[in-house]
Every structure is written in structure tokens, then in C-alpha cells.
Amino acid sequence: MKRQQSTTTDNTTRSEPTPEQALTQLQAALLTLKNSGDEGFEGLAAALLGAATGMTFRLAISGTQDGQDGRGDQRDGAISFEAKLYRSKLAKSAVTYKATEIVASDDPPDLWILAATIGASSQIVTTLRAAFAKVDTSLLVLD
């Protein structure tokens, strides 16, 4: 893909990054965040999901989280998410453990979102879909 050029306010020309370069820059910026908390990757995920849905997302406190780092509830449904800030391989066991907690929950969400800084394998996604189908929870993977 060819790099686009733009003119700055002082009439100098600079190259715009390609989508691949922009994605690499975004991933590098995400990896500078803490894993958890309002100021970390979980907080960013909550803020972005809130902006996209209009729902207020609240983060779970440390400890047992019932398979969700954050959750937004409204009359017409609930959305919860798990935010995984990884620099290497996404561990299937860590993600499927969260799915087990959702399936066993007394109040599973209508939609569960896996937000990860690293790609989820097809095996992970297939396992999650099968697990959530048992409790009528939809799955969205943002990786």
C-alpha cells in the first residue's frame, strides 16, 4: 500500500502511515498501559465500549470477577468484557476459564466481549462460541 502525503500548516510535506504501520503504532501504545484498573487497559476498554454503546461500564474489583473485567447493564440487556493485555501468545486456558465462570454465573450477560492486544486463535474462538451457546450469550472478539 502506498503511503499518502499530507501538507502541514507550515506547508511542509509529511508521509501518513499505512494502515499496517498505524496498527503497529496503536499496539505499541496499548502495551504501555497497565493491565488493570481505570487507568489501564481495562479502563480503556470500558471507556471505548461505553462510547460505542452509550452504556456505562463498571470495572470489577480485583479478586473473583465471575469471568468479567467490566460490565454494563441496561433494561434491554447486559454486556460484559474481559480485557487481556498480552505481549505474547494468548493462553487458551486463561480465556476458557473466564468462559466457564460466565456459563456458571447466575446472571450471564447477553454479550461477552474478549478485548485482547494479541490475536485469539481459531481454537479459542470456537471453544468460547460453544460454551456461550449453552447460556444464550453472544460473543464478540476484538483482537
Coordinates of N, CA, C and O in Angstrom, one line a residue:
M1 N 0.8 -1.2 0.0 CA 0.0 0.0 0.0 C 0.9 1.2 0.0 O 1.8 1.3 0.8
K2 N 0.6 2.2 -0.8 CA 1.4 3.4 -1.0 C 1.1 4.4 0.2 O -0.1 4.5 0.6
R3 N 2.1 5.0 0.7 CA 1.9 6.0 1.8 C 1.4 7.3 1.2 O 1.8 7.7 0.1
Q4 N 0.4 7.8 1.9 CA -0.1 9.1 1.5 C 0.7 10.2 2.1 O 1.2 10.1 3.1
Q5 N 0.7 11.4 1.4 CA 1.4 12.5 1.9 C 0.4 13.6 2.2 O -0.7 13.7 1.5
S6 N 0.6 14.4 3.2 CA -0.2 15.5 3.5 C 0.6 16.7 3.8 O 1.8 16.6 4.1
T7 N 0.0 17.9 3.7 CA 0.7 19.1 3.9 C 0.4 19.6 5.3 O -0.8 19.7 5.6
T8 N 1.4 20.0 6.0 CA 1.1 20.5 7.4 C 0.8 22.0 7.3 O 0.9 22.6 6.2
T9 N 0.5 22.6 8.4 CA 0.2 24.1 8.4 C 1.3 25.0 8.0 O 1.1 26.1 7.5
D10 N 2.6 24.5 8.1 CA 3.7 25.3 7.7 C 4.2 24.9 6.3 O 5.3 25.2 5.9
N11 N 3.3 24.3 5.5 CA 3.5 23.9 4.1 C 4.6 22.9 3.9 O 5.2 22.8 2.8
T12 N 5.0 22.2 4.9 CA 5.9 21.1 4.7 C 5.1 19.8 4.5 O 3.9 19.7 4.8
T13 N 5.7 18.9 3.8 CA 5.0 17.6 3.5 C 5.5 16.5 4.4 O 6.7 16.4 4.7
R14 N 4.5 15.7 4.9 CA 4.9 14.6 5.7 C 4.1 13.4 5.2 O 3.0 13.5 4.6
S15 N 4.7 12.2 5.4 CA 4.0 11.0 5.0 C 3.1 10.5 6.1 O 3.4 10.5 7.2
E16 N 1.9 10.1 5.6 CA 0.9 9.4 6.5 C 1.3 8.0 6.6 O 1.7 7.3 5.7
P17 N 1.1 7.4 7.8 CA 1.4 5.9 7.9 C 0.4 5.1 7.2 O -0.7 5.5 7.0
T18 N 0.9 3.9 6.7 CA -0.1 3.0 6.1 C -0.9 2.4 7.2 O -0.6 2.5 8.4
P19 N -2.0 1.8 6.9 CA -2.9 1.1 8.0 C -2.1 0.1 8.8 O -2.2 0.1 10.0
E20 N -1.2 -0.6 8.2 CA -0.4 -1.6 8.9 C 0.5 -0.9 9.9 O 0.7 -1.3 11.0
Q21 N 1.2 0.2 9.5 CA 2.0 1.0 10.4 C 1.2 1.6 11.5 O 1.7 1.6 12.6
A22 N 0.1 2.1 11.2 CA -0.8 2.7 12.2 C -1.2 1.7 13.2 O -1.2 2.0 14.5
L23 N -1.5 0.5 12.8 CA -1.9 -0.6 13.7 C -0.7 -1.0 14.6 O -0.9 -1.2 15.8
T24 N 0.5 -1.0 14.1 CA 1.7 -1.3 14.9 C 1.9 -0.2 15.9 O 2.2 -0.5 17.1
Q25 N 1.7 1.0 15.5 CA 1.8 2.2 16.5 C 0.8 2.1 17.6 O 1.1 2.3 18.7
L26 N -0.4 1.7 17.2 CA -1.5 1.6 18.2 C -1.2 0.5 19.2 O -1.4 0.6 20.4
Q27 N -0.8 -0.7 18.7 CA -0.5 -1.8 19.5 C 0.7 -1.4 20.5 O 0.6 -1.7 21.7
A28 N 1.7 -0.7 20.0 CA 2.8 -0.3 20.9 C 2.3 0.7 22.0 O 2.7 0.6 23.1
A29 N 1.4 1.6 21.6 CA 0.8 2.5 22.6 C 0.0 1.7 23.7 O 0.1 2.0 24.9
L30 N -0.8 0.7 23.2 CA -1.6 -0.1 24.2 C -0.7 -0.8 25.1 O -1.1 -1.0 26.3
L31 N 0.4 -1.3 24.7 CA 1.3 -2.1 25.5 C 2.0 -1.3 26.6 O 2.6 -1.8 27.5
T32 N 1.9 0.0 26.5 CA 2.5 0.9 27.6 C 1.5 1.0 28.7 O 1.9 1.5 29.8
L33 N 0.3 0.6 28.6 CA -0.7 0.7 29.7 C -0.5 -0.3 30.7 O 0.1 -1.4 30.4
K34 N -1.0 -0.1 31.9 CA -1.1 -1.1 32.9 C -2.2 -2.1 32.5 O -3.0 -1.8 31.7
N35 N -2.1 -3.3 33.0 CA -3.1 -4.4 32.7 C -4.5 -4.0 33.2 O -5.5 -4.2 32.4
S36 N -4.6 -3.5 34.4 CA -5.9 -3.4 35.0 C -6.2 -2.0 35.6 O -5.2 -1.2 35.7
G37 N -7.4 -1.8 36.0 CA -7.8 -0.6 36.7 C -8.3 0.5 35.7 O -8.2 0.4 34.5
D38 N -8.8 1.6 36.3 CA -9.3 2.7 35.5 C -8.3 3.3 34.5 O -8.7 3.7 33.4
E39 N -7.1 3.3 34.9 CA -6.0 3.9 34.1 C -5.3 2.9 33.2 O -4.4 3.3 32.5
G40 N -5.7 1.7 33.2 CA -5.1 0.6 32.5 C -5.9 0.2 31.2 O -6.9 0.9 30.8
F41 N -5.6 -1.0 30.7 CA -6.2 -1.5 29.5 C -7.7 -1.8 29.8 O -8.6 -1.5 28.9
E42 N -8.0 -2.2 31.0 CA -9.4 -2.5 31.4 C -10.2 -1.2 31.3 O -11.3 -1.1 30.8
G43 N -9.7 -0.1 31.9 CA -10.3 1.2 31.9 C -10.5 1.7 30.5 O -11.6 2.3 30.1
L44 N -9.5 1.5 29.6 CA -9.6 2.0 28.2 C -10.7 1.2 27.5 O -11.6 1.8 26.8
A45 N -10.8 -0.1 27.7 CA -11.8 -1.0 27.1 C -13.2 -0.5 27.6 O -14.1 -0.4 26.8
A46 N -13.4 -0.2 28.9 CA -14.6 0.2 29.4 C -15.0 1.6 28.8 O -16.2 1.8 28.4
A47 N -14.1 2.5 28.7 CA -14.4 3.8 28.1 C -14.8 3.7 26.6 O -15.7 4.3 26.1
L48 N -14.1 2.9 25.8 CA -14.4 2.7 24.4 C -15.7 2.0 24.2 O -16.5 2.4 23.3
L49 N -16.0 1.0 25.0 CA -17.3 0.3 24.9 C -18.4 1.2 25.3 O -19.5 1.1 24.7
G50 N -18.2 2.0 26.3 CA -19.2 2.9 26.7 C -19.5 4.0 25.6 O -20.7 4.3 25.3
A51 N -18.4 4.4 25.0 CA -18.6 5.4 23.9 C -19.4 4.8 22.7 O -20.2 5.4 22.1
A52 N -19.1 3.5 22.4 CA -19.7 2.8 21.3 C -21.1 2.4 21.5 O -21.9 2.4 20.6
T53 N -21.5 2.1 22.8 CA -22.8 1.6 23.1 C -23.7 2.6 23.8 O -24.9 2.4 23.9
G54 N -23.2 3.6 24.4 CA -23.9 4.6 25.2 C -24.2 4.0 26.6 O -24.9 4.6 27.4
M55 N -23.7 2.9 26.9 CA -23.9 2.3 28.3 C -22.7 2.7 29.2 O -21.6 3.0 28.7
T56 N -23.0 2.7 30.5 CA -22.0 2.9 31.5 C -21.4 1.6 31.9 O -22.1 0.7 32.3
F57 N -20.1 1.4 31.7 CA -19.4 0.2 32.1 C -18.7 0.4 33.4 O -18.0 1.4 33.6
R58 N -18.8 -0.5 34.3 CA -18.2 -0.5 35.6 C -17.2 -1.7 35.7 O -17.5 -2.8 35.3
L59 N -16.0 -1.4 36.2 CA -15.0 -2.4 36.3 C -15.2 -3.2 37.6 O -15.7 -2.7 38.6
A60 N -14.9 -4.5 37.5 CA -14.9 -5.4 38.6 C -13.7 -5.1 39.5 O -12.6 -4.7 39.0
I61 N -13.8 -5.3 40.8 CA -12.6 -5.1 41.6 C -11.8 -6.4 41.5 O -12.2 -7.4 41.1
S62 N -10.5 -6.3 42.0 CA -9.6 -7.4 42.0 C -10.2 -8.6 42.8 O -10.9 -8.4 43.7
G63 N -9.8 -9.8 42.4 CA -10.3 -11.0 43.0 C -11.2 -11.7 42.1 O -11.0 -11.6 40.9
T64 N -12.1 -12.4 42.6 CA -13.1 -13.2 41.8 C -14.0 -12.2 41.0 O -14.6 -11.4 41.6
Q65 N -13.9 -12.3 39.7 CA -14.7 -11.4 38.9 C -15.8 -12.1 38.1 O -16.4 -11.4 37.2
D66 N -16.0 -13.3 38.3 CA -17.0 -14.1 37.6 C -16.9 -14.0 36.0 O -17.8 -13.9 35.3
G67 N -15.6 -14.0 35.6 CA -15.4 -14.0 34.1 C -15.5 -12.7 33.4 O -15.7 -12.7 32.2
Q68 N -15.5 -11.6 34.2 CA -15.7 -10.3 33.5 C -14.9 -9.2 34.2 O -15.0 -9.1 35.4
D69 N -14.1 -8.5 33.4 CA -13.4 -7.4 34.0 C -14.3 -6.2 34.2 O -14.0 -5.3 35.0
G70 N -15.3 -6.1 33.4 CA -16.3 -5.0 33.4 C -17.6 -5.4 32.9 O -17.7 -6.4 32.1
R71 N -18.6 -4.6 33.2 CA -20.0 -4.9 32.8 C -20.8 -3.6 32.7 O -20.7 -2.7 33.5
G72 N -21.7 -3.7 31.7 CA -22.7 -2.6 31.5 C -24.1 -3.2 31.5 O -24.3 -4.2 30.7
D73 N -25.0 -2.7 32.3 CA -26.3 -3.3 32.3 C -27.3 -2.2 31.9 O -27.2 -1.1 32.4
Q74 N -28.3 -2.6 31.1 CA -29.5 -1.7 30.8 C -30.7 -2.6 30.8 O -30.6 -3.8 30.8
R75 N -31.8 -2.0 30.7 CA -33.1 -2.8 30.7 C -33.1 -3.8 29.6 O -33.7 -4.9 29.7
D76 N -32.6 -3.4 28.4 CA -32.7 -4.3 27.3 C -31.5 -5.2 27.1 O -31.3 -5.9 26.1
G77 N -30.6 -5.3 28.1 CA -29.6 -6.3 28.0 C -28.3 -5.9 28.8 O -28.2 -4.8 29.2
A78 N -27.4 -6.9 28.9 CA -26.1 -6.7 29.6 C -25.0 -7.1 28.7 O -25.1 -8.0 27.9
I79 N -23.9 -6.3 28.8 CA -22.7 -6.6 28.1 C -21.6 -6.6 29.1 O -21.4 -5.8 29.9
S80 N -20.8 -7.7 29.0 CA -19.6 -7.7 29.9 C -18.4 -8.0 29.0 O -18.5 -8.4 27.8
F81 N -17.2 -7.7 29.6 CA -16.0 -7.8 28.8 C -14.8 -8.3 29.6 O -14.8 -8.2 30.8
E82 N -13.9 -9.0 29.0 CA -12.6 -9.4 29.6 C -11.6 -8.7 28.7 O -11.5 -8.8 27.5
A83 N -10.7 -8.0 29.4 CA -9.6 -7.2 28.7 C -8.3 -8.0 29.0 O -7.9 -8.1 30.1
K84 N -7.6 -8.4 27.9 CA -6.4 -9.1 28.1 C -5.2 -8.4 27.4 O -5.2 -8.3 26.1
L85 N -4.3 -7.8 28.1 CA -3.2 -7.1 27.6 C -2.0 -8.1 27.6 O -1.5 -8.4 28.7
Y86 N -1.7 -8.6 26.5 CA -0.6 -9.6 26.3 C 0.4 -9.1 25.3 O 0.1 -8.4 24.4
R87 N 1.6 -9.5 25.6 CA 2.7 -9.2 24.7 C 3.1 -10.4 23.8 O 3.9 -10.3 22.9
S88 N 2.6 -11.6 24.2 CA 2.9 -12.8 23.5 C 1.6 -13.6 23.4 O 0.5 -13.0 23.5
K89 N 1.7 -14.9 23.2 CA 0.5 -15.7 23.0 C -0.6 -15.6 24.0 O -0.3 -15.6 25.2
L90 N -1.8 -15.6 23.5 CA -3.0 -15.6 24.3 C -3.2 -17.0 24.8 O -3.4 -17.9 24.0
A91 N -3.2 -17.2 26.1 CA -3.3 -18.5 26.6 C -4.8 -19.0 26.6 O -5.7 -18.4 27.2
K92 N -5.0 -20.2 26.0 CA -6.4 -20.7 25.9 C -6.9 -21.0 27.2 O -8.1 -20.7 27.5
S93 N -6.1 -21.5 28.1 CA -6.6 -21.9 29.5 C -7.1 -20.6 30.2 O -8.1 -20.7 30.9
A94 N -6.4 -19.5 30.1 CA -6.9 -18.3 30.8 C -8.2 -17.8 30.3 O -9.1 -17.4 31.1
V95 N -8.4 -17.9 29.0 CA -9.6 -17.4 28.4 C -10.8 -18.3 28.6 O -11.9 -17.9 29.0
T96 N -10.6 -19.6 28.5 CA -11.7 -20.6 28.7 C -12.1 -20.7 30.2 O -13.2 -21.0 30.4
Y97 N -11.2 -20.4 31.1 CA -11.5 -20.3 32.5 C -12.6 -19.2 32.7 O -13.5 -19.4 33.4
K98 N -12.4 -18.1 32.0 CA -13.3 -17.0 32.1 C -14.7 -17.4 31.6 O -15.7 -17.0 32.1
A99 N -14.6 -18.1 30.5 CA -15.9 -18.6 29.9 C -16.6 -19.5 30.8 O -17.9 -19.4 30.9
T100 N -15.9 -20.4 31.5 CA -16.5 -21.3 32.5 C -17.2 -20.5 33.6 O -18.3 -20.8 34.0
E101 N -16.6 -19.4 34.0 CA -17.2 -18.6 35.0 C -18.5 -17.9 34.5 O -19.5 -17.8 35.3
I102 N -18.5 -17.5 33.3 CA -19.7 -16.9 32.7 C -20.8 -17.9 32.6 O -22.0 -17.7 33.0
V103 N -20.5 -19.1 32.1 CA -21.5 -20.2 31.9 C -22.1 -20.6 33.3 O -23.3 -20.8 33.4
A104 N -21.3 -20.6 34.3 CA -21.8 -21.0 35.6 C -22.4 -19.8 36.4 O -23.0 -20.0 37.4
S105 N -22.4 -18.6 35.8 CA -22.9 -17.5 36.5 C -24.5 -17.5 36.6 O -25.2 -18.0 35.8
D106 N -25.0 -16.9 37.7 CA -26.4 -16.8 37.9 C -27.0 -15.7 36.9 O -28.2 -15.7 36.7
D107 N -26.2 -14.8 36.4 CA -26.7 -13.7 35.6 C -25.7 -13.5 34.4 O -25.0 -12.5 34.4
P108 N -25.7 -14.4 33.5 CA -24.7 -14.3 32.3 C -25.2 -13.1 31.5 O -26.4 -12.8 31.4
P109 N -24.2 -12.4 30.9 CA -24.6 -11.3 30.0 C -25.2 -11.7 28.7 O -25.1 -12.9 28.3
D110 N -25.8 -10.8 28.0 CA -26.3 -11.1 26.6 C -25.2 -11.1 25.6 O -25.2 -11.9 24.6
L111 N -24.1 -10.4 25.9 CA -22.9 -10.3 25.0 C -21.7 -10.3 25.9 O -21.6 -9.5 26.9
W112 N -20.7 -11.1 25.6 CA -19.4 -11.1 26.2 C -18.4 -10.8 25.2 O -18.3 -11.4 24.1
I113 N -17.5 -9.8 25.5 CA -16.5 -9.3 24.6 C -15.1 -9.7 25.2 O -14.8 -9.4 26.3
L114 N -14.3 -10.3 24.3 CA -12.9 -10.5 24.6 C -12.2 -9.4 23.9 O -12.1 -9.4 22.6
A115 N -11.6 -8.5 24.6 CA -10.7 -7.5 24.0 C -9.3 -7.8 24.4 O -8.9 -7.9 25.5
A116 N -8.5 -8.1 23.3 CA -7.1 -8.5 23.5 C -6.1 -7.8 22.6 O -6.5 -7.4 21.5
T117 N -4.9 -7.6 23.1 CA -3.9 -7.0 22.3 C -3.1 -7.9 21.4 O -2.2 -7.5 20.7
I118 N -3.5 -9.2 21.5 CA -2.9 -10.2 20.7 C -4.0 -11.1 20.1 O -5.1 -11.2 20.6
G119 N -3.8 -11.6 18.9 CA -4.8 -12.4 18.3 C -5.2 -13.7 19.0 O -4.4 -14.3 19.6
A120 N -6.5 -13.9 19.0 CA -7.1 -15.1 19.5 C -7.1 -16.2 18.5 O -7.6 -16.0 17.3
S121 N -6.7 -17.4 18.8 CA -6.6 -18.5 17.8 C -8.0 -19.0 17.5 O -9.0 -18.7 18.2
S122 N -8.2 -19.6 16.4 CA -9.5 -20.2 16.0 C -10.0 -21.2 17.0 O -11.2 -21.3 17.3
Q123 N -9.0 -21.9 17.6 CA -9.4 -22.9 18.7 C -10.0 -22.2 19.9 O -11.0 -22.7 20.4
I124 N -9.5 -21.1 20.3 CA -10.0 -20.3 21.4 C -11.4 -19.8 21.1 O -12.4 -20.0 21.8
V125 N -11.6 -19.2 19.9 CA -12.9 -18.6 19.5 C -13.9 -19.7 19.4 O -15.1 -19.6 19.8
T126 N -13.6 -20.9 18.8 CA -14.5 -22.0 18.7 C -15.0 -22.5 20.0 O -16.2 -22.7 20.3
T127 N -14.1 -22.6 21.0 CA -14.4 -23.1 22.3 C -15.3 -22.1 23.0 O -16.3 -22.4 23.6
L128 N -15.0 -20.8 22.9 CA -15.8 -19.8 23.5 C -17.2 -19.8 22.9 O -18.2 -19.7 23.7
R129 N -17.3 -19.8 21.6 CA -18.7 -19.9 21.0 C -19.5 -21.0 21.5 O -20.7 -20.9 21.8
A130 N -18.9 -22.2 21.6 CA -19.6 -23.4 22.0 C -20.1 -23.2 23.5 O -21.2 -23.6 23.8
A131 N -19.2 -22.7 24.3 CA -19.5 -22.5 25.7 C -20.7 -21.5 25.9 O -21.6 -21.7 26.6
F132 N -20.6 -20.4 25.2 CA -21.6 -19.3 25.4 C -22.9 -19.7 24.8 O -24.0 -19.2 25.2
A133 N -22.9 -20.6 23.8 CA -24.2 -21.0 23.2 C -25.1 -21.7 24.2 O -26.3 -21.7 24.1
K134 N -24.4 -22.3 25.2 CA -25.2 -23.0 26.3 C -26.0 -22.1 27.2 O -26.9 -22.5 27.8
V135 N -25.6 -20.8 27.2 CA -26.3 -19.8 28.1 C -26.9 -18.7 27.3 O -27.2 -17.6 27.8
D136 N -27.0 -18.8 26.0 CA -27.5 -17.8 25.1 C -26.8 -16.5 25.2 O -27.4 -15.4 25.2
T137 N -25.5 -16.5 25.4 CA -24.6 -15.3 25.4 C -23.9 -15.2 24.1 O -23.2 -16.2 23.6
S138 N -24.0 -14.1 23.4 CA -23.3 -13.9 22.2 C -21.8 -13.5 22.5 O -21.5 -13.1 23.6
L139 N -20.9 -13.7 21.5 CA -19.5 -13.5 21.7 C -19.0 -12.5 20.6 O -19.4 -12.6 19.5
L140 N -18.2 -11.6 21.0 CA -17.5 -10.6 20.1 C -16.0 -10.6 20.5 O -15.7 -10.4 21.7
V141 N -15.2 -10.9 19.6 CA -13.7 -10.9 19.9 C -13.1 -9.7 19.2 O -13.2 -9.6 18.0
L142 N -12.5 -8.9 20.0 CA -11.8 -7.7 19.5 C -10.3 -7.9 19.7 O -9.8 -7.7 20.8
D143 N -9.6 -8.4 18.7 CA -8.2 -8.7 18.9 C -7.3 -8.1 17.8 O -7.8 -7.6 16.9

